[in-house]
Short mmCIF file of C-alpha atoms in Angstrom, two decimals:
data_model
loop_
_atom_site.label_atom_id
_atom_site.label_comp_id
_atom_site.label_asym_id
_atom_site.label_seq_id
_atom_site.Cartn_x
_atom_site.Cartn_y
_atom_site.Cartn_z
CA MET K 253 302.80 220.91 181.88
CA PHE K 254 300.96 217.72 182.76
CA ASN K 255 301.74 215.90 185.99
CA HIS K 256 302.14 212.12 186.31
CA ILE K 257 298.49 211.21 186.86
CA GLU K 258 297.34 213.51 184.05
CA LYS K 259 299.84 211.94 181.65
CA SER K 260 298.58 208.50 182.69
CA HIS K 261 294.98 209.38 181.88
CA LEU K 262 295.79 210.95 178.53
CA ALA K 263 297.94 207.94 177.63
CA SER K 264 295.04 205.69 178.62
CA LEU K 265 292.77 207.50 176.16
CA ASP K 266 295.42 206.97 173.48
CA GLU K 267 295.58 203.26 174.34
CA LEU K 268 291.85 202.89 173.80
CA SER K 269 291.86 204.80 170.51
CA GLN K 270 294.68 202.63 169.14
CA GLN K 271 292.72 199.39 169.54
CA PRO K 272 290.86 198.43 166.33
CA SER K 273 288.30 196.37 168.27
CA ILE K 274 287.36 199.27 170.57
CA VAL K 275 285.13 202.08 169.32
CA ILE K 276 285.40 205.46 171.03
CA ILE K 277 281.91 206.93 171.27
CA ASP K 278 283.09 210.14 172.90
CA GLU K 279 286.11 211.40 174.80
CA LEU K 280 286.94 214.47 176.86
CA ARG K 281 290.39 216.02 177.20
CA GLY K 282 290.27 219.16 179.29
CA GLU K 283 292.88 221.82 179.95
CA VAL K 284 294.96 222.08 183.12
CA ASN K 285 293.18 224.14 185.76
CA GLN K 286 293.51 224.74 189.50
CA PRO K 287 294.55 221.85 191.75
CA PHE K 288 292.84 221.18 195.08
CA SER K 289 295.80 222.77 196.89
CA GLU K 290 294.96 226.18 195.38
CA LEU K 291 291.31 225.97 196.42
CA LEU K 292 291.80 225.88 200.18
CA PRO K 293 290.36 226.59 202.68
CA LEU K 294 287.39 224.32 202.01
CA ALA K 295 285.18 226.39 204.30
CA ASP K 296 285.20 229.12 201.63
CA PHE K 297 283.06 226.73 199.53
CA GLU K 298 280.87 225.23 202.28
CA ARG K 299 280.78 226.51 205.85
CA GLN K 300 280.23 222.99 207.20
CA TRP K 301 283.57 221.88 205.67
CA GLU K 302 285.63 223.71 208.29
CA ASP K 303 286.68 220.39 209.83
CA VAL K 304 287.01 218.49 206.53
CA THR K 305 290.58 217.73 205.49
CA LEU K 306 291.78 216.74 202.04
CA ASP K 307 294.34 213.97 202.29
CA SER K 308 297.91 214.54 201.20
CA ASP K 309 297.62 212.26 198.16
CA ILE K 310 294.80 214.49 196.89
CA LEU K 311 296.78 217.70 197.39
CA GLU K 312 300.25 216.69 196.24
CA ASP K 313 299.76 215.43 192.68
CA SER K 314 296.05 215.39 191.81
CA LEU K 315 294.21 215.49 188.52
CA ARG K 316 293.81 219.17 187.58
CA LEU K 317 292.15 218.89 184.17
CA ASP K 318 288.84 220.68 183.53
CA GLU K 319 287.51 217.23 182.76
CA VAL K 320 288.75 213.95 181.39
CA GLY K 321 286.57 211.10 180.26
CA VAL K 322 285.69 208.53 177.67
CA CYS K 323 282.80 206.36 176.55
CA TRP K 324 283.70 203.26 174.54
CA GLU K 325 282.49 199.82 173.51
CA THR K 326 284.10 196.74 172.04
CA VAL K 327 283.34 195.21 168.64
CA ASP K 328 284.17 191.84 167.04
CA PRO K 329 286.24 189.81 167.59
CA LEU K 330 286.19 190.89 171.25
CA PRO K 331 283.26 189.97 173.50
CA HIS K 332 280.87 192.90 173.68
CA PHE K 333 281.18 195.13 176.72
CA PHE K 334 281.58 198.84 177.37
CA GLY K 335 283.01 201.41 179.71
CA GLU K 336 282.56 205.03 180.61
CA TYR K 337 283.80 207.65 183.03
CA ARG K 338 284.07 211.40 183.42
CA ILE K 339 286.25 212.98 186.10
CA PRO K 340 285.43 216.63 186.83
CA SER K 341 287.95 219.27 187.82
CA PRO K 342 288.73 219.94 191.50
CA TYR K 343 286.81 223.23 191.26
CA GLU K 344 283.74 221.49 189.82
CA ILE K 345 283.87 218.86 192.56
CA LEU K 346 283.89 221.52 195.28
CA THR K 347 281.22 223.74 193.73
CA GLU K 348 278.66 221.19 192.56
CA GLY K 349 275.35 221.11 194.43
CA ASP K 350 274.05 218.48 196.81
CA PRO K 351 272.58 215.32 195.23
CA ASP K 352 268.80 215.03 195.44
CA SER K 353 267.66 213.75 198.83
CA HIS K 354 263.95 214.51 198.52
CA GLY K 355 261.79 212.10 200.49
CA MET K 356 264.68 210.54 202.40
CA GLN K 357 264.99 210.11 206.14
CA ARG K 358 266.97 212.72 208.08
CA SER K 359 270.08 210.51 208.51
CA GLU K 360 270.06 209.80 204.78
CA ARG K 361 269.75 213.50 203.96
CA VAL K 362 272.77 214.29 206.16
CA PHE K 363 274.76 211.64 204.29
CA MET K 364 273.67 212.91 200.89
CA ARG K 365 274.63 216.51 201.73
CA GLN K 366 278.20 215.34 202.35
CA LEU K 367 278.61 213.83 198.86
CA ARG K 368 280.38 215.43 195.90
CA TYR K 369 280.70 213.43 192.70
CA ILE K 370 284.13 212.54 191.36
CA ASP K 371 283.05 210.34 188.43
CA HIS K 372 279.84 209.78 186.53
CA ALA K 373 278.42 208.11 183.44
CA TRP K 374 277.61 211.16 181.34
CA GLN K 375 276.84 209.42 178.03
CA SER K 376 275.01 206.15 178.63
CA GLY K 377 272.53 207.43 181.20
CA SER K 378 273.16 204.37 183.37
CA GLY K 379 273.12 206.47 186.53
CA SER K 380 276.49 205.14 187.69
CA THR K 381 278.14 207.78 189.89
CA THR K 382 281.04 207.80 192.34
CA TRP K 383 281.23 210.26 195.21
CA MET K 384 283.73 211.60 197.71
CA ARG K 385 282.18 212.01 201.15
CA MET K 386 283.14 215.36 202.65
CA SER K 387 282.75 214.26 206.26
CA PRO K 388 284.54 216.11 209.09
CA ASN K 389 287.50 214.70 211.00
CA THR K 390 287.83 211.74 208.62
CA SER K 391 290.99 210.51 206.92
CA PRO K 392 291.10 209.23 204.30
CA LEU K 393 287.87 210.66 202.93
CA GLU K 394 285.43 207.90 202.04
CA ILE K 395 284.60 207.01 198.45
CA TRP K 396 281.06 205.80 197.70
CA HIS K 397 279.55 204.39 194.53
CA TYR K 398 275.94 204.53 193.39
CA ASP K 399 274.00 202.50 190.87
CA SER K 400 270.27 201.98 190.51
CA THR K 401 270.25 198.71 192.47
CA MET K 402 268.92 197.54 195.81
CA VAL K 403 272.33 196.99 197.40
CA GLY K 404 273.26 198.81 200.57
CA GLY K 405 270.55 200.36 202.69
CA ASP K 406 269.96 201.47 206.28
CA PRO K 407 271.40 203.77 207.53
CA TYR K 408 272.35 204.81 203.98
CA PRO K 409 270.10 205.18 200.92
CA HIS K 410 269.69 202.09 198.73
CA GLY K 411 272.15 201.86 195.86
CA PHE K 412 275.11 203.39 197.73
CA VAL K 413 278.09 201.22 198.65
CA LYS K 414 281.39 202.28 200.19
CA LEU K 415 284.50 201.48 198.16
CA ASP K 416 287.77 200.18 199.54
CA LEU K 417 289.56 202.98 197.70
CA THR K 418 290.89 206.46 198.35
CA TYR K 419 290.25 209.28 195.88
CA ARG K 420 293.77 208.97 194.48
CA LYS K 421 293.58 205.17 194.18
CA TYR K 422 290.20 205.48 192.44
CA ILE K 423 291.63 207.89 189.86
CA GLU K 424 294.64 205.60 189.30
CA THR K 425 292.51 202.46 188.95
CA LEU K 426 290.44 204.11 186.22
CA VAL K 427 293.59 204.14 184.07
CA VAL K 428 293.70 200.34 184.32
CA THR K 429 289.98 199.54 184.03
CA LYS K 430 289.23 202.29 181.47
CA GLY K 431 285.88 202.65 183.25
CA ALA K 432 284.62 199.17 182.32
CA ARG K 433 281.04 198.92 183.54
CA GLY K 434 280.82 197.70 187.12
CA TRP K 435 284.54 197.65 187.95
CA GLN K 436 283.92 199.57 191.19
CA TYR K 437 282.23 196.55 192.76
CA LEU K 438 285.59 194.77 192.81
CA PHE K 439 286.34 197.06 195.75
CA THR K 440 283.24 196.22 197.80
CA ASP K 441 282.06 193.18 199.72
CA VAL K 442 279.00 192.77 197.45
CA PRO K 443 278.96 189.31 195.81
CA PHE K 444 278.81 189.23 192.02
CA ARG K 445 276.55 186.19 191.68
CA ASN K 446 272.92 185.91 192.78
CA SER K 447 272.86 189.56 193.80
CA PRO K 448 271.26 192.81 192.54
CA ILE K 449 274.48 193.81 190.75
CA GLU K 450 274.78 190.61 188.69
CA ASP K 451 273.77 192.31 185.42
CA ILE K 452 275.82 195.45 186.10
CA VAL K 453 279.12 193.57 186.50
CA ARG K 454 278.87 191.41 183.37
CA SER K 455 281.62 193.51 181.77
CA VAL K 456 284.09 192.80 184.57
CA PRO K 457 285.15 189.21 183.70
CA ASP K 458 285.40 190.14 180.01
CA MET K 459 287.55 193.15 180.90
CA LEU K 460 289.85 191.02 183.06
CA ARG K 461 290.14 188.39 180.35
CA VAL K 462 291.03 190.63 177.39
CA PHE K 463 292.61 193.78 178.83
CA PRO K 464 295.88 192.18 180.03
CA ASP K 465 296.63 191.27 176.40
CA LEU K 466 295.39 194.57 174.95
CA PHE K 467 297.17 196.75 177.52
CA PRO K 468 300.17 194.74 178.74
CA ARG K 469 301.89 197.67 180.44
CA HIS K 470 299.23 197.60 183.17
CA ASP K 471 299.10 195.14 186.07
CA TYR K 472 295.72 193.40 186.41
CA SER K 473 296.71 190.93 189.12
CA GLU K 474 295.00 192.78 192.00
CA LEU K 475 291.77 193.15 190.05
CA GLN K 476 291.85 189.50 189.03
CA ALA K 477 292.36 188.44 192.65
CA ARG K 478 289.42 190.56 193.73
CA TRP K 479 287.28 189.04 190.99
CA GLU K 480 288.07 185.55 192.25
CA GLU K 481 286.94 186.63 195.73
CA ARG K 482 283.69 188.16 194.47
CA ARG K 483 282.57 185.61 191.87
#
């Protein structure tokens, strides 16, 4: 039996596949597996997670699928843009290895060891990845996004920016954005114009212009307001 957030994601995949001007390059629909609540205590996975707490909105009704994802692009008569995401299972999130921190400063290595990916571009090879920071005595747990740009920096590695989102809100927002390239930067303070991310976020205004008509059951007002602030 699928829970609410799982039904939302599967319905979102159906919405994309029903649009004649959107081509599905690949999609992933996993089976229901263990939720985060059945994988506690966290210290069983990593000893240093003894003081890390998963927030209630992660435990109560989280995405349990082995994986769920999609890679798509638009065709005429829509403007050309694309989107992609892959959300791993809770077990995969907790058991994945540390991201590569070779050659980084000590403070950067400590930061990198706390990251576990919750979304990544598995088809396009763009390098876009979103992480949950497993830092002790922190609530809500921070969500960070990485792209191969020169945003961010000291004391964190270049390319990493913190998102104004919780894990649950991130998963819910994916249903609305469908993973349109660069949507995550709507939830940062990085400007969209005359900045290193200018090329990455080209899909965002197109998404906000056409998606409200294509997917009218979703509310795009918050994203549109954030776009006006960033542009």
